[in-house]
Each structure stands twice: as C-alpha cells, then as structure tokens.
PDB file of C-alpha atoms in Angstrom:
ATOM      1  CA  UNK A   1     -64.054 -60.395 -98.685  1.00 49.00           C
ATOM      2  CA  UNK A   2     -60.641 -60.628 -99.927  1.00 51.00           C
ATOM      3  CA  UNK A   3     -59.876 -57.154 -99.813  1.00 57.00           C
ATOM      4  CA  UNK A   4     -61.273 -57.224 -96.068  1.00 55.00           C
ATOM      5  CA  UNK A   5     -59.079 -59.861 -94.974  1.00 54.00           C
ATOM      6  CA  UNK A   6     -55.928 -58.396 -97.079  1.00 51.00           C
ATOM      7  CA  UNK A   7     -56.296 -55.330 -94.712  1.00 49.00           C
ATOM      8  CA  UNK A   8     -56.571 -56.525 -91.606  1.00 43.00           C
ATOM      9  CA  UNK A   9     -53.679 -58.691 -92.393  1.00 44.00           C
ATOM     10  CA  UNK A  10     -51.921 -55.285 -93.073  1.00 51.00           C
ATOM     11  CA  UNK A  11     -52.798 -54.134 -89.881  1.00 49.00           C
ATOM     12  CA  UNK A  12     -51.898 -56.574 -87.718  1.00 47.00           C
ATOM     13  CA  UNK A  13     -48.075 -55.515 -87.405  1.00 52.00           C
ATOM     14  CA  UNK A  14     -49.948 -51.716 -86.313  1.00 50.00           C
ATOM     15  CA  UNK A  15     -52.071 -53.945 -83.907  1.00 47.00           C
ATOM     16  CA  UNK A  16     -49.165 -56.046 -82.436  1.00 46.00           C
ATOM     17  CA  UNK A  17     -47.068 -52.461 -82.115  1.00 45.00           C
ATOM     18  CA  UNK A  18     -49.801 -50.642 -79.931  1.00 47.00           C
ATOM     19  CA  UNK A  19     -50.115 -53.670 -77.817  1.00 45.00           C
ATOM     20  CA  UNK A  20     -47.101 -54.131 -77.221  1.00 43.00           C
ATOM     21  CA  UNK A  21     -46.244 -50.551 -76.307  1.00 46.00           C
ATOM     22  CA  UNK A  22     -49.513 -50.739 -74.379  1.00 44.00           C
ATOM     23  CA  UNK A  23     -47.878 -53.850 -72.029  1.00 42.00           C
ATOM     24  CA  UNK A  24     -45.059 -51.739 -71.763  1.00 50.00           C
ATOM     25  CA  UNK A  25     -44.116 -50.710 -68.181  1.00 65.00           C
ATOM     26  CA  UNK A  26     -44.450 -47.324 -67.525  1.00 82.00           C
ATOM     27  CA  UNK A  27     -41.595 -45.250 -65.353  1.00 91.00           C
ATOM     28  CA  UNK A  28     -42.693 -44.647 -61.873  1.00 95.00           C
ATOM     29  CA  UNK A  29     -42.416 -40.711 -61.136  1.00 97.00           C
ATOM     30  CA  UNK A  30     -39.736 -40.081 -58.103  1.00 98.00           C
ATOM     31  CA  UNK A  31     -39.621 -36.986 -56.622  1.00 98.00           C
ATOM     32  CA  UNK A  32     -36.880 -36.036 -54.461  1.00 98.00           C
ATOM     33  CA  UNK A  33     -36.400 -33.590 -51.496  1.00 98.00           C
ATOM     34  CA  UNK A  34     -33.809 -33.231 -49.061  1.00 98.00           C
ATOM     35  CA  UNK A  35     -30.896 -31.404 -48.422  1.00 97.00           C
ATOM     36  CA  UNK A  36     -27.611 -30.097 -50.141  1.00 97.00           C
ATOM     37  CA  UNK A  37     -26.561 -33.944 -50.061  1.00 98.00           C
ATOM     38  CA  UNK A  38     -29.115 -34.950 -52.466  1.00 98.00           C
ATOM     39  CA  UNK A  39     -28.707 -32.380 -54.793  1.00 97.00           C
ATOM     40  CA  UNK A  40     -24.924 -33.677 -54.591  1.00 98.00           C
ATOM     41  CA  UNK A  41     -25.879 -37.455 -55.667  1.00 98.00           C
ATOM     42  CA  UNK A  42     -29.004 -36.722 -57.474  1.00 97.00           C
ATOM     43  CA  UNK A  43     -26.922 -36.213 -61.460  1.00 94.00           C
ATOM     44  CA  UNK A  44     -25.770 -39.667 -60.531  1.00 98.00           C
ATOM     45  CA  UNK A  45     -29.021 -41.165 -58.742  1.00 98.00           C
ATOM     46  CA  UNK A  46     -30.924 -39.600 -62.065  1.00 98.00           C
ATOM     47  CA  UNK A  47     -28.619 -41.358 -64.001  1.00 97.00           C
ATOM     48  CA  UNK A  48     -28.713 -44.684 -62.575  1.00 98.00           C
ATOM     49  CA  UNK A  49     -32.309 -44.659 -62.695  1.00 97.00           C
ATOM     50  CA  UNK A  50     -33.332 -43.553 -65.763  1.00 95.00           C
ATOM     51  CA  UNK A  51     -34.671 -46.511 -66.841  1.00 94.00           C
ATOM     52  CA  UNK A  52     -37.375 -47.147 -64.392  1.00 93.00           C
ATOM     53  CA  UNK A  53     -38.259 -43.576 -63.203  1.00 96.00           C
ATOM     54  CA  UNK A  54     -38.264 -40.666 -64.306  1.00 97.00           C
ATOM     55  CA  UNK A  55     -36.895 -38.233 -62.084  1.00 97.00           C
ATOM     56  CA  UNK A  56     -37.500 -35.089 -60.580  1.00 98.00           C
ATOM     57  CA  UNK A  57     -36.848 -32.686 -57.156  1.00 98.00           C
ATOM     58  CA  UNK A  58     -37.026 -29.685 -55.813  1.00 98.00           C
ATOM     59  CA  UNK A  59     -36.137 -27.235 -57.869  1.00 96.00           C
ATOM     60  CA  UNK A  60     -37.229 -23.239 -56.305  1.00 95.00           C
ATOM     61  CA  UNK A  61     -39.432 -22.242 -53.182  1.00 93.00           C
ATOM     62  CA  UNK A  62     -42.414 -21.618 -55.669  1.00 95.00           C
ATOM     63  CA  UNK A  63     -42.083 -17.954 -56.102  1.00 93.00           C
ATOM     64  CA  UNK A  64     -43.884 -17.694 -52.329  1.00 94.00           C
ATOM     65  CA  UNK A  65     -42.536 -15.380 -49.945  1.00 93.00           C
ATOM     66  CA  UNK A  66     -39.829 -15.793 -47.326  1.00 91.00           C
ATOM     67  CA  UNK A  67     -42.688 -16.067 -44.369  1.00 93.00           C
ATOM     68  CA  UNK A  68     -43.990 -19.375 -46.601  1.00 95.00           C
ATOM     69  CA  UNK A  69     -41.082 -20.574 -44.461  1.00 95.00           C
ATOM     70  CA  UNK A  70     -39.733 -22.426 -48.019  1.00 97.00           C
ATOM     71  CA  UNK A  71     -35.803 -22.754 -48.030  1.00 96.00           C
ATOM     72  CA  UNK A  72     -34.931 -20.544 -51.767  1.00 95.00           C
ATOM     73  CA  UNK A  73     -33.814 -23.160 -53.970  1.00 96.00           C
ATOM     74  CA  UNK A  74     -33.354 -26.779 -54.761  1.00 96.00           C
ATOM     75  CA  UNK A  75     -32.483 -27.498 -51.357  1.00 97.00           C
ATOM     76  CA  UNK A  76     -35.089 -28.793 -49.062  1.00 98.00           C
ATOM     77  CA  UNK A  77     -34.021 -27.359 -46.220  1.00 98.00           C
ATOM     78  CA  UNK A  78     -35.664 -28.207 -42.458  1.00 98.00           C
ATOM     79  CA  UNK A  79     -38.704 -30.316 -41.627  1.00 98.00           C
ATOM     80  CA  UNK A  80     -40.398 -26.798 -41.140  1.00 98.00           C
ATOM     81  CA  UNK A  81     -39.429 -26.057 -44.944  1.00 98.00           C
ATOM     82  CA  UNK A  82     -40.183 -29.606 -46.253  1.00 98.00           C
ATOM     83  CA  UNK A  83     -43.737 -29.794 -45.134  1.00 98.00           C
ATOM     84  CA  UNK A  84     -44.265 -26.575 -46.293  1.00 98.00           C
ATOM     85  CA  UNK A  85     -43.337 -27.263 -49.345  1.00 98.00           C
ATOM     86  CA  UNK A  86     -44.579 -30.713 -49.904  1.00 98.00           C
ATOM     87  CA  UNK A  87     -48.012 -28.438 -48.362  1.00 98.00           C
ATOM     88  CA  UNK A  88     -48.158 -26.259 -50.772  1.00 97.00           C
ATOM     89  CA  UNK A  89     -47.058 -28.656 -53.821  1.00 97.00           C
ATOM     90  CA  UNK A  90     -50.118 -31.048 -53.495  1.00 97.00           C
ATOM     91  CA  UNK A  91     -52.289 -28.258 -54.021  1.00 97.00           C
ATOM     92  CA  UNK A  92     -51.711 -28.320 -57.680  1.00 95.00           C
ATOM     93  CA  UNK A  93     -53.090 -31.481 -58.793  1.00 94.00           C
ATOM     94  CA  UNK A  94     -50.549 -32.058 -61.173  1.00 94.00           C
ATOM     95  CA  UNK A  95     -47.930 -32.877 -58.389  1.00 96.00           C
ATOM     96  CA  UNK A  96     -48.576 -36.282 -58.568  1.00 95.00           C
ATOM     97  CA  UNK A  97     -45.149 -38.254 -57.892  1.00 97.00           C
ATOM     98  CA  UNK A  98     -45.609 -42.242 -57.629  1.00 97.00           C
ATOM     99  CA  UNK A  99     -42.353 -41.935 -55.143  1.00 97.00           C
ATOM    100  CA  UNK A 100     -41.444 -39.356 -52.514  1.00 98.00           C
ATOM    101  CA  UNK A 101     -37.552 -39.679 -51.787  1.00 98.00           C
ATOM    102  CA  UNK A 102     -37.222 -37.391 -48.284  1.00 98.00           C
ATOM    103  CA  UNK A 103     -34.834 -36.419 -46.235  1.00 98.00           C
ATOM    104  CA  UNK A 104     -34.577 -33.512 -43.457  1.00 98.00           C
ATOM    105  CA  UNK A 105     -32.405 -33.298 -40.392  1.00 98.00           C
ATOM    106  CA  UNK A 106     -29.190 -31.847 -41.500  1.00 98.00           C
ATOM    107  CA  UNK A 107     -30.675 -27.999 -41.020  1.00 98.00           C
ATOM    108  CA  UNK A 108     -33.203 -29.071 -38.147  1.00 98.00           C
ATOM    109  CA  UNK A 109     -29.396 -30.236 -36.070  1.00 98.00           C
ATOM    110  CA  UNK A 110     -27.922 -26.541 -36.596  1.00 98.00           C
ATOM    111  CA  UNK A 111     -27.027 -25.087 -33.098  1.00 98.00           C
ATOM    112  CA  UNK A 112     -26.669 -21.051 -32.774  1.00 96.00           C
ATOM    113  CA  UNK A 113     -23.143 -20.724 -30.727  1.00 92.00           C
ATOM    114  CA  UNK A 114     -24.703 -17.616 -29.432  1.00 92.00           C
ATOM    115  CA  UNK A 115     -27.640 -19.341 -27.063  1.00 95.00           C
ATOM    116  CA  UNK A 116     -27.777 -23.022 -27.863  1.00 96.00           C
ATOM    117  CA  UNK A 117     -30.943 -23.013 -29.430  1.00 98.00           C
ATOM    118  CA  UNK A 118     -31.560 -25.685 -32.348  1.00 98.00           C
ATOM    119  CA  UNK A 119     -33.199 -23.901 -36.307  1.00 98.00           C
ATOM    120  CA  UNK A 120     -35.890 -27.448 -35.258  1.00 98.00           C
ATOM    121  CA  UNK A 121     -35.891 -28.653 -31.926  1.00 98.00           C
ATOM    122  CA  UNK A 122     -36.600 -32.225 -31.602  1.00 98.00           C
ATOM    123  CA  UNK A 123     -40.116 -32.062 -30.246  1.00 98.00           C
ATOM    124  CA  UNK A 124     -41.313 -30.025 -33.795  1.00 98.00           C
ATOM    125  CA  UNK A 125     -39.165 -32.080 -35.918  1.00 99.00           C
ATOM    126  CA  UNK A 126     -41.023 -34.853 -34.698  1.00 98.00           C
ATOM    127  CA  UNK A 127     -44.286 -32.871 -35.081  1.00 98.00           C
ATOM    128  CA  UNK A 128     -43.483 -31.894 -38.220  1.00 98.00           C
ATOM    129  CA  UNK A 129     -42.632 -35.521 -39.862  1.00 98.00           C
ATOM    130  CA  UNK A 130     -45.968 -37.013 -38.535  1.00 98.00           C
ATOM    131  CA  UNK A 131     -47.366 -34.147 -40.081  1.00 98.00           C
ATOM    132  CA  UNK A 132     -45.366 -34.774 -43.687  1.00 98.00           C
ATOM    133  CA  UNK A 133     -46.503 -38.802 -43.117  1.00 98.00           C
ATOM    134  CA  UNK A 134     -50.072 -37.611 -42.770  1.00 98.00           C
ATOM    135  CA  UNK A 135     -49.910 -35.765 -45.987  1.00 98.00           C
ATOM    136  CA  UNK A 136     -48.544 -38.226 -48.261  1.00 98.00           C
ATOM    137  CA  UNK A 137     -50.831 -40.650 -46.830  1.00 97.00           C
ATOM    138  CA  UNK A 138     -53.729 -38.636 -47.750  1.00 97.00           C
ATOM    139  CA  UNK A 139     -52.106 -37.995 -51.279  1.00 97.00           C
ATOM    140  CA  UNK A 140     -51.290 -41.692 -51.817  1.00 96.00           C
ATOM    141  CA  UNK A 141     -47.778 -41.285 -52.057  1.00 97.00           C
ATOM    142  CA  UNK A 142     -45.309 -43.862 -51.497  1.00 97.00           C
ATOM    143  CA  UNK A 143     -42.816 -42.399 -49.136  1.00 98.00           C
ATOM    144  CA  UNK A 144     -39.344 -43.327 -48.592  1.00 98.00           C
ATOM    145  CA  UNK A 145     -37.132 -42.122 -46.039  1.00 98.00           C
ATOM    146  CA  UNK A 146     -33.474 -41.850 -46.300  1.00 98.00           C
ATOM    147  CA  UNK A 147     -31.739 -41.554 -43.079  1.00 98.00           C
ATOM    148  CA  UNK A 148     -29.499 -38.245 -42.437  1.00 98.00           C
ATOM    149  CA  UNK A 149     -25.504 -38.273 -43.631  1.00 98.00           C
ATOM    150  CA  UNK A 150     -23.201 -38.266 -40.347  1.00 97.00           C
ATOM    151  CA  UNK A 151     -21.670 -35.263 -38.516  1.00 97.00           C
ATOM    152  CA  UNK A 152     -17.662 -35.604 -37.538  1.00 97.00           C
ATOM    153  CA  UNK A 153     -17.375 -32.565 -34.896  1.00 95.00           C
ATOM    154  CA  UNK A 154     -13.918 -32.078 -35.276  1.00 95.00           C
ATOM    155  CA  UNK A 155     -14.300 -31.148 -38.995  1.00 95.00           C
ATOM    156  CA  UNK A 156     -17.771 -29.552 -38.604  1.00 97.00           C
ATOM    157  CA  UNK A 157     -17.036 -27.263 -35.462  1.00 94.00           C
ATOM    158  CA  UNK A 158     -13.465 -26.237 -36.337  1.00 93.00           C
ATOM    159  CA  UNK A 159     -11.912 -22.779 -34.975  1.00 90.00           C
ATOM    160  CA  UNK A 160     -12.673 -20.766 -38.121  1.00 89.00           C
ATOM    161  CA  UNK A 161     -16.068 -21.671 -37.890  1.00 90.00           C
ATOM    162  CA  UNK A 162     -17.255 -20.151 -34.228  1.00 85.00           C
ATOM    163  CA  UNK A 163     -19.282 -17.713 -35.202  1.00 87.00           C
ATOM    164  CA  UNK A 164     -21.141 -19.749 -37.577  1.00 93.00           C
ATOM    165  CA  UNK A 165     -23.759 -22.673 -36.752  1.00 95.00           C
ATOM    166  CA  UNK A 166     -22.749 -25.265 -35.424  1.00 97.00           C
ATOM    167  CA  UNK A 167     -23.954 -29.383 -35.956  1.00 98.00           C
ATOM    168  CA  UNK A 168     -22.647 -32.519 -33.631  1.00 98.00           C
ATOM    169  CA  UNK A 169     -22.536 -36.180 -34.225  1.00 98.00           C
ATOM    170  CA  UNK A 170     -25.154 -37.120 -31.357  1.00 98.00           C
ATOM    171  CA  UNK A 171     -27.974 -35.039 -32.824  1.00 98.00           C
ATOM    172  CA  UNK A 172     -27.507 -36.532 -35.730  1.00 98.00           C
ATOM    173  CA  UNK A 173     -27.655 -39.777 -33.984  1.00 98.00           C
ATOM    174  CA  UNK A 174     -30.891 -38.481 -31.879  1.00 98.00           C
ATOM    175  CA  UNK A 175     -33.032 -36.658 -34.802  1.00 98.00           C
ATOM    176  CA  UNK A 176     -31.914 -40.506 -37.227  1.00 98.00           C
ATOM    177  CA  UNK A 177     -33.991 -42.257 -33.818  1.00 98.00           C
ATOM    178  CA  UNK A 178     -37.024 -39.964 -33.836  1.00 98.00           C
ATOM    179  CA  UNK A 179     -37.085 -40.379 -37.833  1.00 98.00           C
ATOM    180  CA  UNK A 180     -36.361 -44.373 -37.188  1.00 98.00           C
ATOM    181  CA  UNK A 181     -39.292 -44.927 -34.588  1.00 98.00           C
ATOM    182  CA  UNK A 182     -41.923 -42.381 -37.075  1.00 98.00           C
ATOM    183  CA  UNK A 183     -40.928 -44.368 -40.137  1.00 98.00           C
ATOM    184  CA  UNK A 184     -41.199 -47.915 -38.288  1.00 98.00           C
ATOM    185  CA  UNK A 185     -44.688 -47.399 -36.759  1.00 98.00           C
ATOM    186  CA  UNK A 186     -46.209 -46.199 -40.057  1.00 98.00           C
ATOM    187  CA  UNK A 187     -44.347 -49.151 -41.949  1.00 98.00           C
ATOM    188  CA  UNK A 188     -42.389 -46.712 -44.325  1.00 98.00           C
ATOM    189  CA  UNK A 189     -39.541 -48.011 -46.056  1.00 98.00           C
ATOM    190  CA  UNK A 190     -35.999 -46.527 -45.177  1.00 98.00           C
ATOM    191  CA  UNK A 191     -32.517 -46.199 -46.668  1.00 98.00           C
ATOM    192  CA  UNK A 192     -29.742 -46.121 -44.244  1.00 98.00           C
ATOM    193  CA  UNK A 193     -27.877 -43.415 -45.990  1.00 98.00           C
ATOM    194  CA  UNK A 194     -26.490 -42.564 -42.574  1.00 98.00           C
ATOM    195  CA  UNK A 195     -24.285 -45.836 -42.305  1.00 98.00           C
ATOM    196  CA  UNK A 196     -23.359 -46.664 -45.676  1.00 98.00           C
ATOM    197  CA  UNK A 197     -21.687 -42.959 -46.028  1.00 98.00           C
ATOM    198  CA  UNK A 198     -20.208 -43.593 -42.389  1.00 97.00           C
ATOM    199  CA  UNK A 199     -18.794 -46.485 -44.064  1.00 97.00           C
ATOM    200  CA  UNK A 200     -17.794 -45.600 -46.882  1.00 96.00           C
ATOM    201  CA  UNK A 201     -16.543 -42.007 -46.638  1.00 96.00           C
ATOM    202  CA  UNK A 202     -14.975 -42.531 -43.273  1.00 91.00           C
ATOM    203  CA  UNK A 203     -13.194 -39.318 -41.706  1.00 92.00           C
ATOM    204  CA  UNK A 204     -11.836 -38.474 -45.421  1.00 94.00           C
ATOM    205  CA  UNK A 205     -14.605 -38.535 -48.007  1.00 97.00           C
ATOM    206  CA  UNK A 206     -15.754 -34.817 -46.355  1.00 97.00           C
ATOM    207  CA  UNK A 207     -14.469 -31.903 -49.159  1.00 97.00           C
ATOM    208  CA  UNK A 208     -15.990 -29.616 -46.609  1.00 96.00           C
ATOM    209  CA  UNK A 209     -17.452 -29.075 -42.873  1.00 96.00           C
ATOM    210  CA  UNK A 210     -20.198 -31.684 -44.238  1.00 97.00           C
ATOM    211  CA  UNK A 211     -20.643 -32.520 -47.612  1.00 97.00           C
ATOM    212  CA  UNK A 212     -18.322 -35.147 -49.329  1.00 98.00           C
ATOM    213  CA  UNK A 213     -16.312 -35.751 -52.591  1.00 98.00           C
ATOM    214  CA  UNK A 214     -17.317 -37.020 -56.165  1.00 98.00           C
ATOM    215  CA  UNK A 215     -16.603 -40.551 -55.593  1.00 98.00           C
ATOM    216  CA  UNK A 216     -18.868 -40.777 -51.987  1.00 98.00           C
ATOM    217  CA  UNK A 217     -21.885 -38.778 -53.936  1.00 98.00           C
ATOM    218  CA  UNK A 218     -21.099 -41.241 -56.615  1.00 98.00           C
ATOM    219  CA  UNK A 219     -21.037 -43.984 -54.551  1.00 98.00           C
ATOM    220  CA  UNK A 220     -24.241 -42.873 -52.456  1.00 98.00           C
ATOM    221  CA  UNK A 221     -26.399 -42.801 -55.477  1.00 98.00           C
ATOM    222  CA  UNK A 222     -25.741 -46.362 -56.860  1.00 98.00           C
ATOM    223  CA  UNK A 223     -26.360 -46.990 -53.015  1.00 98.00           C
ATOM    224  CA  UNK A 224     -30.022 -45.502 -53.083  1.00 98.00           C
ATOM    225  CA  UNK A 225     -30.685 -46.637 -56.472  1.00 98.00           C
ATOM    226  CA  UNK A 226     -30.110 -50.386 -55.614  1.00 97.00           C
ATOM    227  CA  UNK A 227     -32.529 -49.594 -52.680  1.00 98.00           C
ATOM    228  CA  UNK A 228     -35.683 -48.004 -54.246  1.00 96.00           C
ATOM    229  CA  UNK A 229     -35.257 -50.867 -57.195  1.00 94.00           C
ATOM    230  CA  UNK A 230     -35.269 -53.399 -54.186  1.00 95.00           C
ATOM    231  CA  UNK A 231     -38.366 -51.384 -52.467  1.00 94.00           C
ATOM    232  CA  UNK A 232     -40.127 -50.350 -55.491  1.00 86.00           C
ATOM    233  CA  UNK A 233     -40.220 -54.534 -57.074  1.00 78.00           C
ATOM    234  CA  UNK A 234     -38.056 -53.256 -60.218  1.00 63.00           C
TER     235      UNK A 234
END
C-alpha cells in the first residue's frame, strides 16, 4: 500500500505538468492576405504577435495556372485573385486558420491610361467580397478586414509613369466605402489601416509611387497588432 501511495506521490509533479500545459492557451492561427503592403509590415506584425498567434500568409499561387486567375506570389493581388485563392485553399482541409487578416483594393483601383478601364470595377469588387464573406462564413473563419493604404496622385501618377497604370485618391476613397458598408452589414470587424497610415506617413512616409518606408511598415504593424489583440479578447 505503501509502495502504491509512494508512486503516485512521484507522479504528481508529471500530473500537475500535463495539466498545466493542458490549461495552457493555445495560439490562434492568423492567416494573412493582401497586397504588397502586408508583405511590407508582416516581419514586424509576425513579430509582434508571436506570442498569441502563430502566423502565416500567402506565400505562392499554388502551382495552378495563370487562367486560376491567382496573382504569382505572396502577394494577394485583386478581389478576383483573393477569392480565388482563398477558393481554392479551403479545399484542402488542412487550411484551417482561426483568423483571416484580408485586404484587396490596391490592384482592383489600377486604371489603364490607354481606355480608362479599372483591373476590378466596382460593381465585381463588390461581387467578389460578398462572395469571399460567404466563404469564410461557411468555413467558420473569423474575418477581419483591414481597410486599403491611401493613394497621393501627385506621387502615384507622376510624368515618368504615363504609360504605366495608373491609381487616384478617390477610388481609394470609393472601393474603402463599398468594403465599409459589406463589412458593417455582416458585423465583421475592421482595421482602419487607411487613416492611421494617412496619419502617420503623411505626404513623406511613401519610398515609392505607393508603398512606404521602414518606420511606417513598422509603425503599421504594432498598429494592427494592438487591433486583432483588442478584437481577438487577448
């Protein structure tokens, strides 16, 4: 009887451990897909979040072809590309993030100079983020939206760059609405990325036609971070 009791008095520091690593709280999966601007802040955002989630993104266009309509890559691309790949991606049932981290609208705003015409007009854009709602909805995925970075025309749409695409402030402004309205009626969280950059990086935190320095992305990822702890109750 002794002997009995001597073990399980041996085990109980064995006991206590897988208990308490049992109560532990496990990481919340993020998954993150959006544009050249997230892949800018995401070393930081992982970094500032590595001790609630564990963090992942889009990483290639799954080997499909181009006609998949998948932007190559680890950038997310359009709302045409997005919902493509977030279409094909939850047909592996290993894709199984506990948070979805989207953005689209940068690529959807690109105007040809030749004829005017927008790569996503804003009727399909709209289409296509009821469509990406309706997905993660069915997949039980907490969605979070985070609202597109702003356009400054005079640095986006400068002489050298004629013959390229162009992108202007309004759409921005417009495509941010359409996004706003979606996310408000189906009661989806959303991080105004769009003013806290505005605010932040002002006229001179651009390194380019759109993307900004070290110290915005920086800046922009302790910004999101704060906000998915606040959303996600950690």
């Amino acid at each position: 009887m002794k002997s009995k009791q001597a073990k399980f008095f041996l085990m109980l520091p064995l006991i206590f451990l897988a208990l308490s690593m049992g109560m532990q709280e496990k990481k919340a999966k993020l998954f993150v897909l959006g544009s050249s601007i997230s892949e800018h802040y995401g070393k930081y955002l992982e970094g500032f979040l590595k001790e609630d989630f564990s963090f992942d993104r889009k990483r290639d266009d799954l080997g499909l072809p181009k006609s998949s309509g998948i932007m190559r890559g680890s950038n997310g691309g359009d709302s045409r590309s997005a919902l493509a790949y977030l279409t094909e991606r939850f047909k592996d049932p290993s894709f199984s993030p506990d948070v979805l981290l989207l953005n689209c609208g940068s690529h959807d705003i690109k105007v040809s100079p030749n004829d005017g015409t927008y790569q996503v007009n804003s009727e399909d854009y709209k289409r296509n983020l009821e469509a990406i709602l309706e997905l993660t909805k069915e997949k039980d995925v907490k969605l979070i939206w985070v609202r597109t970075t702003a356009v400054v025309d005079s640095i986006h749409n400068t002489p050298r760059r004629k013959n390229s695409f162009q992108r202007h402030a309004a759409d921005v402004v417009a495509y941010n609405k359409i996004a706003d309205d979606l996310m408000y009626d189906a009661n989806i969280p959303v991080i105004d990325l769009y003013t806290f950059t505005r605010n932040i990086a002002g006229e001179n935190g651009y390194v380019d036609h759109i993307h900004y320095n070290d110290k915005v992305r920086e800046l922009q990822a302790a910004y999101i971070a704060g906000s998915l702890r606040s959303i996600y109750g950690k």
